[in-house]
mmCIF file of C-alpha atoms and ligand atoms in Angstrom:
data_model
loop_
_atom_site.group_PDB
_atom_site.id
_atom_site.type_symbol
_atom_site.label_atom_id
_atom_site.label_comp_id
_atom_site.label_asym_id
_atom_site.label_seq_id
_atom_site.Cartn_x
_atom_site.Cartn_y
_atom_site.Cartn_z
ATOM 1 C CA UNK A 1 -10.663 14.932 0.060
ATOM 2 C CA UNK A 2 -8.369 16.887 2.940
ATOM 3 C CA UNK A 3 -5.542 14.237 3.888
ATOM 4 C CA UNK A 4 -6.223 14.750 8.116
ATOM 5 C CA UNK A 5 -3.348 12.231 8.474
ATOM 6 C CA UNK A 6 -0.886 10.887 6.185
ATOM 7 C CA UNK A 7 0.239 7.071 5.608
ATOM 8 C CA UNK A 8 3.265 6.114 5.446
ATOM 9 C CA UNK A 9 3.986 2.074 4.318
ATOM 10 C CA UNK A 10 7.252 0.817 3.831
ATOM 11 C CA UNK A 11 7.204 -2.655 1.599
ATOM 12 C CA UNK A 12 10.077 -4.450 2.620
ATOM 13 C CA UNK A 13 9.750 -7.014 -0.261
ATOM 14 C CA UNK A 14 12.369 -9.844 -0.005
ATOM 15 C CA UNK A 15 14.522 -7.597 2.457
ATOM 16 C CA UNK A 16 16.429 -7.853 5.507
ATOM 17 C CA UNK A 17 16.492 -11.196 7.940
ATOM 18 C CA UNK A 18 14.410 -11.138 10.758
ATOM 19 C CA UNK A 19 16.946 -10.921 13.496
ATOM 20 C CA UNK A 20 17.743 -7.232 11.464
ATOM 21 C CA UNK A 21 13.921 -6.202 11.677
ATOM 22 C CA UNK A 22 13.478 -4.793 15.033
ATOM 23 C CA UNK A 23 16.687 -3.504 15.479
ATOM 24 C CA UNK A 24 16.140 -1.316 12.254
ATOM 25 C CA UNK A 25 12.646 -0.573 13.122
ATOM 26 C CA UNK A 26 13.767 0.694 16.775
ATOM 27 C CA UNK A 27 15.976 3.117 14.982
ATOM 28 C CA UNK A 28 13.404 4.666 12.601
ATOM 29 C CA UNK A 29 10.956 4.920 15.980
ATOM 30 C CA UNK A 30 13.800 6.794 17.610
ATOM 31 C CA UNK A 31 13.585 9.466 15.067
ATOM 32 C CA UNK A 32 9.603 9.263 14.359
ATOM 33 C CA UNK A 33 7.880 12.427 14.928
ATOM 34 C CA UNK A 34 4.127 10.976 15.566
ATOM 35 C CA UNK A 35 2.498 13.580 14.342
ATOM 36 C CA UNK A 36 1.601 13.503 11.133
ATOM 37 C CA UNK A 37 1.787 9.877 9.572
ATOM 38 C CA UNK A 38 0.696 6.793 10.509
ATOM 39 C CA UNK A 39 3.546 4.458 9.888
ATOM 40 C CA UNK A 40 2.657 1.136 8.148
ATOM 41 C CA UNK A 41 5.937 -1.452 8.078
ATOM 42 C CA UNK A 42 5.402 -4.432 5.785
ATOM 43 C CA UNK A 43 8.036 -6.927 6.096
ATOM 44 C CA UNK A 44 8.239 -10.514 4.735
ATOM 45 C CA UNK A 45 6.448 -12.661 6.832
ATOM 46 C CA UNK A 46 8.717 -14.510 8.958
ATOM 47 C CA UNK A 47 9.919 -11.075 10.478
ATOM 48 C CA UNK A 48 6.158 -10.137 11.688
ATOM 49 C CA UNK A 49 6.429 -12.134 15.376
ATOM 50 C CA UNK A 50 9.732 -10.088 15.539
ATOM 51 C CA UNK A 51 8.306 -6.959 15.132
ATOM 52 C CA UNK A 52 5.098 -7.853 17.017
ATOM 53 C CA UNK A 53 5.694 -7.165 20.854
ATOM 54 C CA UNK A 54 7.526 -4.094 19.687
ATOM 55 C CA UNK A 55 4.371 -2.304 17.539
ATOM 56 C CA UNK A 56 2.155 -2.386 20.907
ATOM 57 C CA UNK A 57 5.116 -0.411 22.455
ATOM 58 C CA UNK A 58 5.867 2.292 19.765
ATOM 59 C CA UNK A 59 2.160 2.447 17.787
ATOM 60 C CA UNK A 60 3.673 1.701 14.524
ATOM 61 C CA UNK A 61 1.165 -0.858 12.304
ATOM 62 C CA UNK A 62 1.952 -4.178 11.424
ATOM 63 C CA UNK A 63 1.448 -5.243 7.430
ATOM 64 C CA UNK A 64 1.653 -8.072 5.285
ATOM 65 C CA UNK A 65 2.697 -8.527 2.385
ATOM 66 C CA UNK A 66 0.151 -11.029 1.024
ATOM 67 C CA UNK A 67 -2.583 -13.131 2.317
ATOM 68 C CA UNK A 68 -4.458 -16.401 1.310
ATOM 69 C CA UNK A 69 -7.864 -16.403 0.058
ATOM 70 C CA UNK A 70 -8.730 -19.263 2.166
ATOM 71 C CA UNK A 71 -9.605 -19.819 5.585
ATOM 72 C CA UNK A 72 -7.173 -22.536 6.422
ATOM 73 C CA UNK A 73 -6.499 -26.020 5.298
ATOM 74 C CA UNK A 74 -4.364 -27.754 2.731
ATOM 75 C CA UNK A 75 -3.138 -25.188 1.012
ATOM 76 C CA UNK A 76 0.840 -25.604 0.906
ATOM 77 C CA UNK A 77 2.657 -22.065 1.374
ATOM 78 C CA UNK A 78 0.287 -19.981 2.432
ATOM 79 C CA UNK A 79 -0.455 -17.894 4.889
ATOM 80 C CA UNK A 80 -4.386 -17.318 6.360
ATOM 81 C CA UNK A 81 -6.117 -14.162 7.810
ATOM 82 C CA UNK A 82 -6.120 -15.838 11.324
ATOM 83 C CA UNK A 83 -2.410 -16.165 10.924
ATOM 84 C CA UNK A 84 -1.580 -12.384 10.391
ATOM 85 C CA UNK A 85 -4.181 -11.680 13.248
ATOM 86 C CA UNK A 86 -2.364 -13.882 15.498
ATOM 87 C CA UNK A 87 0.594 -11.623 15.222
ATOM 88 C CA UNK A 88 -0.228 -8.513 15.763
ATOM 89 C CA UNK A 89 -1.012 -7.409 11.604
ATOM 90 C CA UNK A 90 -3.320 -4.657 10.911
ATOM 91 C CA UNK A 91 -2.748 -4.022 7.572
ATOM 92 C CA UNK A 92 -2.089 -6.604 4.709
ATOM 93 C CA UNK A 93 -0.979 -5.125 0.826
ATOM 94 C CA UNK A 94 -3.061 -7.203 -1.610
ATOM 95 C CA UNK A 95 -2.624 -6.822 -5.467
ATOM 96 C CA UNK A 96 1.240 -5.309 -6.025
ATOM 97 C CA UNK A 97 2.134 -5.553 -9.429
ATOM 98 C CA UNK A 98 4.976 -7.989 -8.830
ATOM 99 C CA UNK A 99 2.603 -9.864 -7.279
ATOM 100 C CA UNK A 100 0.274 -10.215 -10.308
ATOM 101 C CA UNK A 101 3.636 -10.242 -12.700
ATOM 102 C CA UNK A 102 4.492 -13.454 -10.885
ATOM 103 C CA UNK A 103 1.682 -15.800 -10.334
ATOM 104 C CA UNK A 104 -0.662 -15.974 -13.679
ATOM 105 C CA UNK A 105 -3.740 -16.420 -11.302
ATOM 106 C CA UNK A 106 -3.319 -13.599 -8.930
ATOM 107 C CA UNK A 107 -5.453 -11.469 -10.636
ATOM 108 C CA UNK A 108 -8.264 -13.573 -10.254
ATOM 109 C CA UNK A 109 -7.820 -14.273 -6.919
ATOM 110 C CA UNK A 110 -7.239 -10.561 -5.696
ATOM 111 C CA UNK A 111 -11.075 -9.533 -5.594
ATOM 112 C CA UNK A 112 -11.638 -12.843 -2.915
ATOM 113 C CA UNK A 113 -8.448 -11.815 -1.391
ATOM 114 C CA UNK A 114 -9.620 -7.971 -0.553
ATOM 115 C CA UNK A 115 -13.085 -9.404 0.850
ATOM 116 C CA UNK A 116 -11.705 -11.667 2.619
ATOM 117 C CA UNK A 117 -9.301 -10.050 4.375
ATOM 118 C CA UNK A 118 -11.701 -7.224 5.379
ATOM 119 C CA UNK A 119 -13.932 -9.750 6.778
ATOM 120 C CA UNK A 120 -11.315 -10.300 9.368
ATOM 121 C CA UNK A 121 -10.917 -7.040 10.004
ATOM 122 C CA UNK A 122 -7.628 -6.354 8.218
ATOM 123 C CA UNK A 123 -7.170 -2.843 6.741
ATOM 124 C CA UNK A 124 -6.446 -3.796 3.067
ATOM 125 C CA UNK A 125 -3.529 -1.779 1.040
ATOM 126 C CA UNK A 126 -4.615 -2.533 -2.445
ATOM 127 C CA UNK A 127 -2.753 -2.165 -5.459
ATOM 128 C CA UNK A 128 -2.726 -0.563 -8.612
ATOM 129 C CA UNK A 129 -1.094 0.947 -11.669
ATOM 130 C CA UNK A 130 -0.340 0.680 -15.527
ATOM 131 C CA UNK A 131 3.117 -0.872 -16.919
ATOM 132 C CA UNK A 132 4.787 1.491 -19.183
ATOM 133 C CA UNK A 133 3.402 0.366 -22.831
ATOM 134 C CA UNK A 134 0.134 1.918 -21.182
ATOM 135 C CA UNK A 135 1.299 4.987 -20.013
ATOM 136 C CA UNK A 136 3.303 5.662 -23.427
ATOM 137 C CA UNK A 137 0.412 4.908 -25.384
ATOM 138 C CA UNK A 138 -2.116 7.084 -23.043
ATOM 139 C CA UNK A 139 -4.543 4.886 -22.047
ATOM 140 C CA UNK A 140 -3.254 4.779 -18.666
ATOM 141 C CA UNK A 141 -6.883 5.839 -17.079
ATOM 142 C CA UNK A 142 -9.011 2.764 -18.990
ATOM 143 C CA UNK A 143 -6.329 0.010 -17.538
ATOM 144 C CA UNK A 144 -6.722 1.457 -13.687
ATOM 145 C CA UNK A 145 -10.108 1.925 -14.190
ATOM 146 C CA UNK A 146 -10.642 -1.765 -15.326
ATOM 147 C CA UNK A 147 -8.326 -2.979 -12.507
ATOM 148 C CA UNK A 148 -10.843 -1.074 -9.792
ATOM 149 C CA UNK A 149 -13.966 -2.406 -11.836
ATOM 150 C CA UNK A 150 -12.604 -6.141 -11.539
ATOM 151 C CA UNK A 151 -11.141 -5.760 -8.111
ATOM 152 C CA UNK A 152 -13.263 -3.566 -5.742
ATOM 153 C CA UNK A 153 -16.713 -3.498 -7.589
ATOM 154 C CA UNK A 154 -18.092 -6.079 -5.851
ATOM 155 C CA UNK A 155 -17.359 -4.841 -2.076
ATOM 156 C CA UNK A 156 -20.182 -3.070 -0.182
ATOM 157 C CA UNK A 157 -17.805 -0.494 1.285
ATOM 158 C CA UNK A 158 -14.651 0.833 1.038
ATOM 159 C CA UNK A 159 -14.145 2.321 4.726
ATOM 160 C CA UNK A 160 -11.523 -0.313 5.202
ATOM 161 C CA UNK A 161 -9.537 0.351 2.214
ATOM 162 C CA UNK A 162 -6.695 2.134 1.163
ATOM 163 C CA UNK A 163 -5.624 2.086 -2.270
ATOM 164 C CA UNK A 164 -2.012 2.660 -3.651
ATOM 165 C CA UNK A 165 -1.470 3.569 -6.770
ATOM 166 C CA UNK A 166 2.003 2.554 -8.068
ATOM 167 C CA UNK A 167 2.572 2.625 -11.933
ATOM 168 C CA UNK A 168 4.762 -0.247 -12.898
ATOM 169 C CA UNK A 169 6.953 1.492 -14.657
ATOM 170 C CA UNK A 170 8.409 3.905 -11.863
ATOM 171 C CA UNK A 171 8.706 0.998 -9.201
ATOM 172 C CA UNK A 172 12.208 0.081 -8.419
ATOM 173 C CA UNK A 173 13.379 2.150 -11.531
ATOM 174 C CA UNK A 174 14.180 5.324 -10.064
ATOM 175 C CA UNK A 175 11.669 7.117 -12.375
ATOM 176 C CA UNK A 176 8.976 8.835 -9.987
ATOM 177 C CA UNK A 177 5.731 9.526 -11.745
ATOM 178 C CA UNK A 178 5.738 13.842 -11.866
ATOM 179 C CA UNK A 179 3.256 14.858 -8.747
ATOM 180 C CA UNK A 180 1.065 16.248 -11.520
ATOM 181 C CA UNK A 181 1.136 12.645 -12.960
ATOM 182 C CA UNK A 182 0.219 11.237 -9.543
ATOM 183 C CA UNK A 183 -2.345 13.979 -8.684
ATOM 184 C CA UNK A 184 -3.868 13.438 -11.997
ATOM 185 C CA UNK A 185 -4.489 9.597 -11.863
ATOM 186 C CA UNK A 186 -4.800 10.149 -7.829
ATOM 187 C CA UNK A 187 -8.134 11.861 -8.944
ATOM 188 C CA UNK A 188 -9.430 10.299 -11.272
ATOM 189 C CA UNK A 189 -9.334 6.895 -8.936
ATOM 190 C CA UNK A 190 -11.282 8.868 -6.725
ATOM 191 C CA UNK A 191 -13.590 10.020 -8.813
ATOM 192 C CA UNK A 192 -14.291 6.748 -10.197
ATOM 193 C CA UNK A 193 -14.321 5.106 -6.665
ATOM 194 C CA UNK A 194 -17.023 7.836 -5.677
ATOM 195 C CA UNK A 195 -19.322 7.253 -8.365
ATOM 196 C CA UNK A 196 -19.316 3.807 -7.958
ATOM 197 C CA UNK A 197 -19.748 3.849 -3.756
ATOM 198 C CA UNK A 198 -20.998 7.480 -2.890
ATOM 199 C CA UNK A 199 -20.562 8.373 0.264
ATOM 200 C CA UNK A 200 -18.948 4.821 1.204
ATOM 201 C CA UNK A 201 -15.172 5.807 -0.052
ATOM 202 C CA UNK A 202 -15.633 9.506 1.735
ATOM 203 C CA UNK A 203 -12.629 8.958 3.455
ATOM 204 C CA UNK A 204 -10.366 6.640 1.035
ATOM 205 C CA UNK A 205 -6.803 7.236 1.176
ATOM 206 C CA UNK A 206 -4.618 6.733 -1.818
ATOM 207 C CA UNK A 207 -1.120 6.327 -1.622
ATOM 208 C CA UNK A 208 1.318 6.783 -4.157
ATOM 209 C CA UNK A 209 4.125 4.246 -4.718
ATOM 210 C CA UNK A 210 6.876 3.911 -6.815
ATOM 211 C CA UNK A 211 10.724 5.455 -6.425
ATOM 212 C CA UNK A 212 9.382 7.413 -3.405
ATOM 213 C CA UNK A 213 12.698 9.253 -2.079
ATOM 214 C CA UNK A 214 13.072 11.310 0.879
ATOM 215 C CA UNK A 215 13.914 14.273 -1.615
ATOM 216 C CA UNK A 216 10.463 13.472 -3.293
ATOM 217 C CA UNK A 217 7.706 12.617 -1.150
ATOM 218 C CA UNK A 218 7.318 16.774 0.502
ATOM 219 C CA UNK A 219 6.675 17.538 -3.427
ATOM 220 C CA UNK A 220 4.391 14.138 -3.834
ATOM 221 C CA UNK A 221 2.605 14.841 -0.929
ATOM 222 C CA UNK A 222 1.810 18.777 -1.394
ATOM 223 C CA UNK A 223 -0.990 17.298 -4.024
ATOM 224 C CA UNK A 224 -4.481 17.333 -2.664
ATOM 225 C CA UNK A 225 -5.463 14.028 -3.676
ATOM 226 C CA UNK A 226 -2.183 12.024 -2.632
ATOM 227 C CA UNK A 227 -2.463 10.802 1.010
ATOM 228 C CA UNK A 228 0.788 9.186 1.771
ATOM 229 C CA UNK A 229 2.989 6.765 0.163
ATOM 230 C CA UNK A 230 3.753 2.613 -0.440
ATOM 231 C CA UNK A 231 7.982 2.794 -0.162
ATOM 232 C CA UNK A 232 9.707 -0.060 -1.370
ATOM 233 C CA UNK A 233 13.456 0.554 -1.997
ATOM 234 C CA UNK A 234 13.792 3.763 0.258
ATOM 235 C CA UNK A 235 12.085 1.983 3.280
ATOM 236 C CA UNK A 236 15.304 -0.141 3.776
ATOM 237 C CA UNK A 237 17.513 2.334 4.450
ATOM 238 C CA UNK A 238 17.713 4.254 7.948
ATOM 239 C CA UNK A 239 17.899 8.097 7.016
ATOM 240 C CA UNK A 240 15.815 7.737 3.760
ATOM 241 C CA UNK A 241 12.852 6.382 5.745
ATOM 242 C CA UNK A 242 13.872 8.496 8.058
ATOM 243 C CA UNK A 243 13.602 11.466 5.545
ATOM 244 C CA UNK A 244 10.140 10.340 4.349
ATOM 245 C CA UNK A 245 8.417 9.672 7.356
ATOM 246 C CA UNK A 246 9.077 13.093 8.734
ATOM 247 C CA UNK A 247 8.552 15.056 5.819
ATOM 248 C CA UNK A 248 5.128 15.046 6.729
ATOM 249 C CA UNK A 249 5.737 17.281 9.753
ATOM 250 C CA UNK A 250 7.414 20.051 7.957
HETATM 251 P P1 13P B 301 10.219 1.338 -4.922
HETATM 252 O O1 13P B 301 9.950 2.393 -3.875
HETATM 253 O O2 13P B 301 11.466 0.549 -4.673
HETATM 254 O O3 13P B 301 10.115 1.895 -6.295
HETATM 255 O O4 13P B 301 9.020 0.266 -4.775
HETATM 256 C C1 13P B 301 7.725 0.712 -4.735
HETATM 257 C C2 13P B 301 6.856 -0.418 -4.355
HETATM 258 O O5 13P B 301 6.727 -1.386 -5.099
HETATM 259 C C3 13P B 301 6.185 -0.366 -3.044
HETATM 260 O O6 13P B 301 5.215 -1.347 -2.926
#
């Protein structure tokens, strides 16, 4: 599918304090060409309020970086649907790998997570990609596939869904998966989303993520099936971002 716009998502992870989130945001916004990109900024949730009043200003989207299952109630930690509406998130990223490294259950919960979130109207960046063992033994394809099988199967559509595919084993490691690599797997989610939905994922974007550098995304991005990128790392600093964001306007 023809990328008409790009996305752009910066993960913030455990980054930055919140009195440093719109004051770093501000300066990436100063030097945003909107042209090109939609600009996604996902930063741990105490700094969304922050950055709230200033997204309806500059036209940046506001994402989470995880979501409860539930609708509300006892449910110590969390953080509801309602919640992230209530200040100002469009986006929430549901299913990163450190996410499902961390908590045993995730992956179980992710496929309530995704429908549930799209039932309030949140655009979902969902997750996906092989750890290294998988990759080295070349059976990379049958562990995304199963992830999309257990994970998105049971959704009617897909309109409201990006996915991001970010292989474990180039995320934070400074190893970026070849564009080839990317284009290759990039495809074959496609193809596997399409014969599963038809027509419904006609305009799916999928994002690469993992050591996405200002020096690598033009490359990344040159690839017909790669529509943007998930940043982690690269999102924190000024010029990098910086570098990313307007590579697609070259
Ligand atoms: P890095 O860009 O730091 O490799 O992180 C990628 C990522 O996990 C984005 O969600």
């Amino acid at each position: 599918m023809p990328h008409s716009k790009y996305i752009v998502a910066a993960n913030w992870k455990m980054n930055k304090l919140a009195s440093q989130a719109k004051p770093f945001v501000s300066e990436i916004l100063m030097s945003y060409i909107r042209k090109n990109a939609d600009l996604v900024i996902c930063p741990p949730y105490t700094h969304l309020p922050h950055l709230s009043a200033n997204k309806i200003i500059s036209g940046f989207y506001l994402g989470a970086q995880n979501i409860s299952e539930f609708e509300s109630g006892a449910y110590t930690g969390e953080i509801s649907a309602d919640m992230l509406l209530d200040v100002g998130c469009t986006h929430v990223i549901i299913g990163h790998s450190e996410r499902r490294a961390m908590n045993p259950f995730e992956n179980s919960m992710i496929p309530n997570k995704i429908s549930f979130a799209l039932s309030k109207g949140l655009k979902v960046i969902y997750c996906c990609g092989e750890p290294l063992e998988n990759r080295i033994n070349g059976n990379e394809k049958s562990y995304v596939h199963d992830q999309l099988t257990h994970d998105l199967y049971h959704l009617s559509d897909l309109s409201q869904l990006i996915v991001a595919y970010e292989p474990i084993w180039a995320i934070g490691t400074g190893k970026t998966a070849t564009s080839d690599q990317a284009e290759e797997m990039h495809l074959f989610i496609r193809k596997t989303l399409q014969s599963k939905f038809d027509k419904r994922s006609e305009n799916l974007k999928i994002l690469y993520g993992g050591s996405v550098k200002a020096n690598n995304s033009i490359e990344l991005c040159s690839k017909e099936n790669i529509d943007g990128v998930l940043v982690g790392g690269a999102s924190l600093i000024v010029d990098e971002f910086i570098g990313i964001v307007n590579s697609f306007n070259q």
